[in-house]
Amino acid sequence: MTLDLFGELPPQMTIEHLMDGALVLRQFALADSEALVAEIDQVAAVSPFRNMTTPGGHAMSAAMSCCGNLGWVTDASGYRYQSEDPESGRPWPAMPSIFQKLACRAAQTAGYQGFEPDACLINRYQPGARMGLHQDKNEQDVTQPIVSVSLGLPIVFQFGGLVRNERPMRVPLAHGDVVVWGGASRLRYHGVLTLKAGDHPVTGACRYNLTFRRAR
Ligand code: MD6
Ligand code: FE
């Protein structure tokens, strides 16, 4: 199903309803994409991408950085949000205003008013990297949606059920696509399949994913 909630989307942009509370805004971030990647580079100059370790002791294949008041971290003691980069002990870089504005506009377009993210997790996927099925459940208020921005190489997003063993649907995501999900879909299992090699004019040989959350 496609819909245009406000009847004023740019012509190349479309909205796809995935499931209860979850939408894809195709190409919503396209016009801002070069500026977004420039800001990612600025954040990574302060808090470099690193492969964090899961509580089970495995290195994640996607490299991560964060910006905003809170960042998401994982290590031997578990998953959590914290205000300092554990590598430096210093606060995460501030959330660039273009990030904040984009996330708020995307949430509003999807029907979620007043979204004010305090955390942005930046994932960098190089060929071979993937993200297994997981729930995003470390946030205090799960009535707030998550806004997820894809930049660079395409990937297949897996969107499953509220229990892990439900077979996920597969949604291809391309440069500039934004997924907004909340409501009854907020705690669905999800992940991405292995990134294939390629070369993108804006990001080169990788894919970035920005996920905006209200953590506290
Ligand atoms: C990714 N995304 O697209 C991984 N989580 O690379 C996520 O884990 C995610 O896209 C919550 C909501 C939207 C997402
Ligand atoms: Fe997630």
PDB file of C-alpha atoms and ligand atoms in Angstrom:
ATOM      1  CA  MET A   1       0.000   0.000   0.000  1.00  0.00           C
ATOM      2  CA  THR A   2       1.265   3.516  -0.681  1.00  0.00           C
ATOM      3  CA  LEU A   3      -0.146   6.679   0.817  1.00  0.00           C
ATOM      4  CA  ASP A   4       0.705  10.327   0.963  1.00  0.00           C
ATOM      5  CA  LEU A   5      -0.453  11.589   4.321  1.00  0.00           C
ATOM      6  CA  PHE A   6      -0.123  15.276   3.566  1.00  0.00           C
ATOM      7  CA  GLY A   7      -0.417  15.315  -0.213  1.00  0.00           C
ATOM      8  CA  GLU A   8       2.784  17.301  -0.455  1.00  0.00           C
ATOM      9  CA  LEU A   9       5.616  14.856  -0.882  1.00  0.00           C
ATOM     10  CA  PRO A  10       8.359  15.577  -3.405  1.00  0.00           C
ATOM     11  CA  PRO A  11       7.455  13.740  -6.653  1.00  0.00           C
ATOM     12  CA  GLN A  12      10.114  10.998  -6.415  1.00  0.00           C
ATOM     13  CA  MET A  13       9.216  10.228  -2.797  1.00  0.00           C
ATOM     14  CA  THR A  14       6.675   7.570  -1.888  1.00  0.00           C
ATOM     15  CA  ILE A  15       5.405   6.126   1.361  1.00  0.00           C
ATOM     16  CA  GLU A  16       4.997   2.390   1.860  1.00  0.00           C
ATOM     17  CA  HIS A  17       3.092   1.003   4.764  1.00  0.00           C
ATOM     18  CA  LEU A  18       4.877  -2.141   5.990  1.00  0.00           C
ATOM     19  CA  MET A  19       2.826  -3.113   9.013  1.00  0.00           C
ATOM     20  CA  ASP A  20       0.921  -1.567  11.879  1.00  0.00           C
ATOM     21  CA  GLY A  21       2.940   1.554  12.793  1.00  0.00           C
ATOM     22  CA  ALA A  22       5.868   0.901  10.422  1.00  0.00           C
ATOM     23  CA  LEU A  23       6.426   2.852   7.198  1.00  0.00           C
ATOM     24  CA  VAL A  24       9.152   3.319   4.621  1.00  0.00           C
ATOM     25  CA  LEU A  25       9.592   6.857   3.310  1.00  0.00           C
ATOM     26  CA  ARG A  26      11.370   6.144   0.046  1.00  0.00           C
ATOM     27  CA  GLN A  27      14.117   8.673  -0.773  1.00  0.00           C
ATOM     28  CA  PHE A  28      13.054  10.988   2.044  1.00  0.00           C
ATOM     29  CA  ALA A  29      16.703  11.729   2.954  1.00  0.00           C
ATOM     30  CA  LEU A  30      18.035  11.860  -0.599  1.00  0.00           C
ATOM     31  CA  ALA A  31      18.291  15.643  -0.872  1.00  0.00           C
ATOM     32  CA  ASP A  32      20.226  15.816   2.432  1.00  0.00           C
ATOM     33  CA  SER A  33      22.376  12.766   1.861  1.00  0.00           C
ATOM     34  CA  GLU A  34      25.689  14.434   1.057  1.00  0.00           C
ATOM     35  CA  ALA A  35      25.344  16.766   4.041  1.00  0.00           C
ATOM     36  CA  LEU A  36      24.461  13.816   6.278  1.00  0.00           C
ATOM     37  CA  VAL A  37      27.564  11.894   5.199  1.00  0.00           C
ATOM     38  CA  ALA A  38      29.734  14.972   5.799  1.00  0.00           C
ATOM     39  CA  GLU A  39      28.339  15.132   9.365  1.00  0.00           C
ATOM     40  CA  ILE A  40      28.968  11.410   9.853  1.00  0.00           C
ATOM     41  CA  ASP A  41      32.613  12.066   8.979  1.00  0.00           C
ATOM     42  CA  GLN A  42      32.712  14.876  11.568  1.00  0.00           C
ATOM     43  CA  VAL A  43      31.225  12.667  14.282  1.00  0.00           C
ATOM     44  CA  ALA A  44      33.625   9.837  13.429  1.00  0.00           C
ATOM     45  CA  ALA A  45      36.609  12.198  13.665  1.00  0.00           C
ATOM     46  CA  VAL A  46      35.743  12.590  17.384  1.00  0.00           C
ATOM     47  CA  SER A  47      34.202   9.186  18.163  1.00  0.00           C
ATOM     48  CA  PRO A  48      35.674   6.773  15.612  1.00  0.00           C
ATOM     49  CA  PHE A  49      33.788   3.740  14.315  1.00  0.00           C
ATOM     50  CA  ARG A  50      34.549   0.627  16.326  1.00  0.00           C
ATOM     51  CA  ASN A  51      33.346  -2.962  16.378  1.00  0.00           C
ATOM     52  CA  MET A  52      31.728  -3.387  19.782  1.00  0.00           C
ATOM     53  CA  THR A  53      31.528  -6.704  21.578  1.00  0.00           C
ATOM     54  CA  THR A  54      28.225  -8.329  22.499  1.00  0.00           C
ATOM     55  CA  PRO A  55      27.643  -9.531  26.067  1.00  0.00           C
ATOM     56  CA  GLY A  56      28.167 -13.039  24.652  1.00  0.00           C
ATOM     57  CA  GLY A  57      31.709 -12.067  23.619  1.00  0.00           C
ATOM     58  CA  HIS A  58      31.267 -11.726  19.839  1.00  0.00           C
ATOM     59  CA  ALA A  59      32.556  -8.716  17.875  1.00  0.00           C
ATOM     60  CA  MET A  60      29.719  -7.114  15.907  1.00  0.00           C
ATOM     61  CA  SER A  61      30.344  -7.051  12.147  1.00  0.00           C
ATOM     62  CA  ALA A  62      28.874  -3.541  11.787  1.00  0.00           C
ATOM     63  CA  ALA A  63      31.106  -0.776  13.156  1.00  0.00           C
ATOM     64  CA  MET A  64      29.379   1.825  15.349  1.00  0.00           C
ATOM     65  CA  SER A  65      29.604   5.386  16.521  1.00  0.00           C
ATOM     66  CA  CYS A  66      27.021   7.625  18.190  1.00  0.00           C
ATOM     67  CA  CYS A  67      26.044  11.242  18.595  1.00  0.00           C
ATOM     68  CA  GLY A  68      23.583  13.071  20.805  1.00  0.00           C
ATOM     69  CA  ASN A  69      23.179  13.204  24.573  1.00  0.00           C
ATOM     70  CA  LEU A  70      23.219   9.430  24.793  1.00  0.00           C
ATOM     71  CA  GLY A  71      24.941   6.675  22.868  1.00  0.00           C
ATOM     72  CA  TRP A  72      24.157   2.977  22.711  1.00  0.00           C
ATOM     73  CA  VAL A  73      26.976   0.686  23.816  1.00  0.00           C
ATOM     74  CA  THR A  74      27.510  -3.019  24.269  1.00  0.00           C
ATOM     75  CA  ASP A  75      30.307  -4.797  26.091  1.00  0.00           C
ATOM     76  CA  ALA A  76      30.816  -7.768  28.400  1.00  0.00           C
ATOM     77  CA  SER A  77      28.480  -6.229  30.996  1.00  0.00           C
ATOM     78  CA  GLY A  78      25.524  -5.787  28.618  1.00  0.00           C
ATOM     79  CA  TYR A  79      23.653  -3.309  26.420  1.00  0.00           C
ATOM     80  CA  ARG A  80      22.913   0.210  27.637  1.00  0.00           C
ATOM     81  CA  TYR A  81      22.758   3.899  26.820  1.00  0.00           C
ATOM     82  CA  GLN A  82      25.405   6.169  28.291  1.00  0.00           C
ATOM     83  CA  SER A  83      26.437   9.789  27.849  1.00  0.00           C
ATOM     84  CA  GLU A  84      30.166   9.108  27.349  1.00  0.00           C
ATOM     85  CA  ASP A  85      32.026   7.351  24.584  1.00  0.00           C
ATOM     86  CA  PRO A  86      33.612   4.397  26.433  1.00  0.00           C
ATOM     87  CA  GLU A  87      36.741   4.664  24.249  1.00  0.00           C
ATOM     88  CA  SER A  88      37.544   8.215  25.335  1.00  0.00           C
ATOM     89  CA  GLY A  89      35.475   8.731  28.491  1.00  0.00           C
ATOM     90  CA  ARG A  90      34.273  11.998  26.901  1.00  0.00           C
ATOM     91  CA  PRO A  91      30.710  12.970  25.927  1.00  0.00           C
ATOM     92  CA  TRP A  92      29.503  11.757  22.535  1.00  0.00           C
ATOM     93  CA  PRO A  93      29.572  14.462  19.826  1.00  0.00           C
ATOM     94  CA  ALA A  94      26.453  16.648  19.780  1.00  0.00           C
ATOM     95  CA  MET A  95      23.693  15.612  17.399  1.00  0.00           C
ATOM     96  CA  PRO A  96      24.101  17.739  14.238  1.00  0.00           C
ATOM     97  CA  SER A  97      21.035  19.931  13.715  1.00  0.00           C
ATOM     98  CA  ILE A  98      20.470  18.515  10.210  1.00  0.00           C
ATOM     99  CA  PHE A  99      20.162  15.057  11.833  1.00  0.00           C
ATOM    100  CA  GLN A 100      17.642  16.286  14.375  1.00  0.00           C
ATOM    101  CA  LYS A 101      15.544  18.129  11.814  1.00  0.00           C
ATOM    102  CA  LEU A 102      15.461  15.200   9.412  1.00  0.00           C
ATOM    103  CA  ALA A 103      14.451  12.739  12.146  1.00  0.00           C
ATOM    104  CA  CYS A 104      11.705  15.006  13.424  1.00  0.00           C
ATOM    105  CA  ARG A 105      10.327  15.653   9.910  1.00  0.00           C
ATOM    106  CA  ALA A 106      10.382  11.956   9.046  1.00  0.00           C
ATOM    107  CA  ALA A 107       8.538  11.011  12.246  1.00  0.00           C
ATOM    108  CA  GLN A 108       5.945  13.714  11.619  1.00  0.00           C
ATOM    109  CA  THR A 109       5.437  12.598   8.016  1.00  0.00           C
ATOM    110  CA  ALA A 110       4.827   9.093   9.326  1.00  0.00           C
ATOM    111  CA  GLY A 111       2.243  10.355  11.809  1.00  0.00           C
ATOM    112  CA  TYR A 112       4.374  10.601  14.970  1.00  0.00           C
ATOM    113  CA  GLN A 113       4.241  14.173  16.255  1.00  0.00           C
ATOM    114  CA  GLY A 114       6.825  15.737  18.580  1.00  0.00           C
ATOM    115  CA  PHE A 115       9.647  13.213  18.189  1.00  0.00           C
ATOM    116  CA  GLU A 116      12.766  14.579  19.933  1.00  0.00           C
ATOM    117  CA  PRO A 117      15.591  12.048  19.680  1.00  0.00           C
ATOM    118  CA  ASP A 118      18.297  12.133  22.345  1.00  0.00           C
ATOM    119  CA  ALA A 119      20.414   9.402  20.744  1.00  0.00           C
ATOM    120  CA  CYS A 120      21.610   8.650  17.227  1.00  0.00           C
ATOM    121  CA  LEU A 121      23.367   5.347  16.635  1.00  0.00           C
ATOM    122  CA  ILE A 122      25.484   5.299  13.473  1.00  0.00           C
ATOM    123  CA  ASN A 123      26.183   1.880  11.977  1.00  0.00           C
ATOM    124  CA  ARG A 124      28.761   1.431   9.234  1.00  0.00           C
ATOM    125  CA  TYR A 125      28.481  -1.752   7.169  1.00  0.00           C
ATOM    126  CA  GLN A 126      31.320  -2.888   4.965  1.00  0.00           C
ATOM    127  CA  PRO A 127      30.893  -5.846   2.599  1.00  0.00           C
ATOM    128  CA  GLY A 128      30.245  -8.995   4.631  1.00  0.00           C
ATOM    129  CA  ALA A 129      28.740  -7.107   7.603  1.00  0.00           C
ATOM    130  CA  ARG A 130      25.212  -7.916   8.772  1.00  0.00           C
ATOM    131  CA  MET A 131      22.923  -7.433  11.751  1.00  0.00           C
ATOM    132  CA  GLY A 132      21.124 -10.444  13.170  1.00  0.00           C
ATOM    133  CA  LEU A 133      17.482 -10.333  14.247  1.00  0.00           C
ATOM    134  CA  HIS A 134      17.079  -8.269  17.409  1.00  0.00           C
ATOM    135  CA  GLN A 135      14.596  -6.067  19.245  1.00  0.00           C
ATOM    136  CA  ASP A 136      15.311  -2.438  20.133  1.00  0.00           C
ATOM    137  CA  LYS A 137      14.181  -2.513  23.749  1.00  0.00           C
ATOM    138  CA  ASN A 138      16.774  -0.579  25.749  1.00  0.00           C
ATOM    139  CA  GLU A 139      14.751   2.656  25.439  1.00  0.00           C
ATOM    140  CA  GLN A 140      12.655   3.815  28.388  1.00  0.00           C
ATOM    141  CA  ASP A 141       9.568   4.943  26.510  1.00  0.00           C
ATOM    142  CA  VAL A 142       8.587   2.520  23.770  1.00  0.00           C
ATOM    143  CA  THR A 143       5.642   4.739  22.794  1.00  0.00           C
ATOM    144  CA  GLN A 144       8.296   6.820  20.980  1.00  0.00           C
ATOM    145  CA  PRO A 145       9.094   5.649  17.435  1.00  0.00           C
ATOM    146  CA  ILE A 146      12.486   4.928  15.906  1.00  0.00           C
ATOM    147  CA  VAL A 147      13.624   6.677  12.738  1.00  0.00           C
ATOM    148  CA  SER A 148      16.152   4.787  10.614  1.00  0.00           C
ATOM    149  CA  VAL A 149      18.006   6.378   7.679  1.00  0.00           C
ATOM    150  CA  SER A 150      19.839   4.325   5.033  1.00  0.00           C
ATOM    151  CA  LEU A 151      22.775   5.858   3.167  1.00  0.00           C
ATOM    152  CA  GLY A 152      25.027   4.351   0.515  1.00  0.00           C
ATOM    153  CA  LEU A 153      24.995   0.751  -0.675  1.00  0.00           C
ATOM    154  CA  PRO A 154      21.634  -1.055  -0.707  1.00  0.00           C
ATOM    155  CA  ILE A 155      20.805  -3.839   1.731  1.00  0.00           C
ATOM    156  CA  VAL A 156      17.897  -6.147   2.561  1.00  0.00           C
ATOM    157  CA  PHE A 157      16.106  -5.278   5.804  1.00  0.00           C
ATOM    158  CA  GLN A 158      14.389  -8.109   7.661  1.00  0.00           C
ATOM    159  CA  PHE A 159      11.241  -7.242   9.501  1.00  0.00           C
ATOM    160  CA  GLY A 160       9.825  -9.953  11.725  1.00  0.00           C
ATOM    161  CA  GLY A 161       7.357 -10.548  14.490  1.00  0.00           C
ATOM    162  CA  LEU A 162       7.194  -9.898  18.209  1.00  0.00           C
ATOM    163  CA  VAL A 163       8.821 -13.281  18.804  1.00  0.00           C
ATOM    164  CA  ARG A 164      12.144 -14.289  17.235  1.00  0.00           C
ATOM    165  CA  ASN A 165      10.928 -17.427  15.477  1.00  0.00           C
ATOM    166  CA  GLU A 166       8.413 -15.684  13.210  1.00  0.00           C
ATOM    167  CA  ARG A 167       9.618 -15.631   9.590  1.00  0.00           C
ATOM    168  CA  PRO A 168      10.605 -12.029   8.729  1.00  0.00           C
ATOM    169  CA  MET A 169       9.511 -10.128   5.631  1.00  0.00           C
ATOM    170  CA  ARG A 170      12.324  -8.768   3.440  1.00  0.00           C
ATOM    171  CA  VAL A 171      12.404  -5.109   2.497  1.00  0.00           C
ATOM    172  CA  PRO A 172      15.125  -3.787   0.185  1.00  0.00           C
ATOM    173  CA  LEU A 173      16.476  -0.443   1.409  1.00  0.00           C
ATOM    174  CA  ALA A 174      18.368   2.015  -0.792  1.00  0.00           C
ATOM    175  CA  HIS A 175      20.245   5.282  -0.389  1.00  0.00           C
ATOM    176  CA  GLY A 176      17.986   7.945   1.119  1.00  0.00           C
ATOM    177  CA  ASP A 177      15.243   5.598   2.315  1.00  0.00           C
ATOM    178  CA  VAL A 178      13.899   6.223   5.807  1.00  0.00           C
ATOM    179  CA  VAL A 179      12.063   3.641   7.919  1.00  0.00           C
ATOM    180  CA  VAL A 180       9.868   4.944  10.726  1.00  0.00           C
ATOM    181  CA  TRP A 181       8.387   2.489  13.140  1.00  0.00           C
ATOM    182  CA  GLY A 182       6.524   2.654  16.349  1.00  0.00           C
ATOM    183  CA  GLY A 183       3.156   1.746  17.762  1.00  0.00           C
ATOM    184  CA  ALA A 184       2.357  -1.938  17.555  1.00  0.00           C
ATOM    185  CA  SER A 185       5.565  -2.567  15.545  1.00  0.00           C
ATOM    186  CA  ARG A 186       7.962  -0.911  17.963  1.00  0.00           C
ATOM    187  CA  LEU A 187       9.237  -4.161  19.476  1.00  0.00           C
ATOM    188  CA  ARG A 188       9.319  -6.293  16.343  1.00  0.00           C
ATOM    189  CA  TYR A 189      12.437  -8.336  15.669  1.00  0.00           C
ATOM    190  CA  HIS A 190      14.465  -6.960  12.773  1.00  0.00           C
ATOM    191  CA  GLY A 191      17.911  -7.030  11.199  1.00  0.00           C
ATOM    192  CA  VAL A 192      19.726  -6.717   7.891  1.00  0.00           C
ATOM    193  CA  LEU A 193      21.197  -9.384   5.584  1.00  0.00           C
ATOM    194  CA  THR A 194      24.881  -9.408   4.644  1.00  0.00           C
ATOM    195  CA  LEU A 195      26.030  -6.315   2.724  1.00  0.00           C
ATOM    196  CA  LYS A 196      27.238  -7.062  -0.788  1.00  0.00           C
ATOM    197  CA  ALA A 197      30.294  -5.316  -2.237  1.00  0.00           C
ATOM    198  CA  GLY A 198      29.697  -2.244  -4.368  1.00  0.00           C
ATOM    199  CA  ASP A 199      30.665   1.359  -4.905  1.00  0.00           C
ATOM    200  CA  HIS A 200      28.274   4.194  -4.117  1.00  0.00           C
ATOM    201  CA  PRO A 201      28.883   7.753  -5.360  1.00  0.00           C
ATOM    202  CA  VAL A 202      28.140   9.281  -1.928  1.00  0.00           C
ATOM    203  CA  THR A 203      29.535   6.706   0.539  1.00  0.00           C
ATOM    204  CA  GLY A 204      31.996   4.623  -1.484  1.00  0.00           C
ATOM    205  CA  ALA A 205      32.223   0.955  -0.502  1.00  0.00           C
ATOM    206  CA  CYS A 206      29.900   1.037   2.524  1.00  0.00           C
ATOM    207  CA  ARG A 207      26.408   1.550   3.862  1.00  0.00           C
ATOM    208  CA  TYR A 208      25.587   3.793   6.812  1.00  0.00           C
ATOM    209  CA  ASN A 209      22.480   3.478   8.920  1.00  0.00           C
ATOM    210  CA  LEU A 210      21.438   6.229  11.306  1.00  0.00           C
ATOM    211  CA  THR A 211      18.908   5.214  13.931  1.00  0.00           C
ATOM    212  CA  PHE A 212      17.336   7.959  15.968  1.00  0.00           C
ATOM    213  CA  ARG A 213      15.850   7.053  19.298  1.00  0.00           C
ATOM    214  CA  ARG A 214      14.358   8.614  22.371  1.00  0.00           C
ATOM    215  CA  ALA A 215      16.357   6.653  24.931  1.00  0.00           C
ATOM    216  CA  ARG A 216      15.249   8.434  28.157  1.00  0.00           C
TER     217      ARG A 216
HETATM  218  C1  MD6 B   1      20.075  -1.251   9.875  1.00  0.00           C
HETATM  219  N1  MD6 B   1      18.606  -1.116  11.691  1.00  0.00           N
HETATM  220  O1  MD6 B   1      19.193  -0.828   9.137  1.00  0.00           O
HETATM  221  C2  MD6 B   1      19.776  -1.736  11.244  1.00  0.00           C
HETATM  222  N2  MD6 B   1      16.427  -0.730  14.444  1.00  0.00           N
HETATM  223  O2  MD6 B   1      21.228  -1.310   9.521  1.00  0.00           O
HETATM  224  C3  MD6 B   1      18.070  -1.344  12.883  1.00  0.00           C
HETATM  225  O3  MD6 B   1      18.538  -2.109  13.691  1.00  0.00           O
HETATM  226  C4  MD6 B   1      16.834  -0.645  13.203  1.00  0.00           C
HETATM  227  O4  MD6 B   1      16.510   0.112  10.981  1.00  0.00           O
HETATM  228  C5  MD6 B   1      15.274  -0.148  14.791  1.00  0.00           C
HETATM  229  C6  MD6 B   1      14.510   0.540  13.896  1.00  0.00           C
HETATM  230  C7  MD6 B   1      14.918   0.647  12.611  1.00  0.00           C
HETATM  231  C8  MD6 B   1      16.103   0.034  12.222  1.00  0.00           C
HETATM  232 FE    FE B   2      17.496  -2.196  15.598  1.00  0.00          FE
END
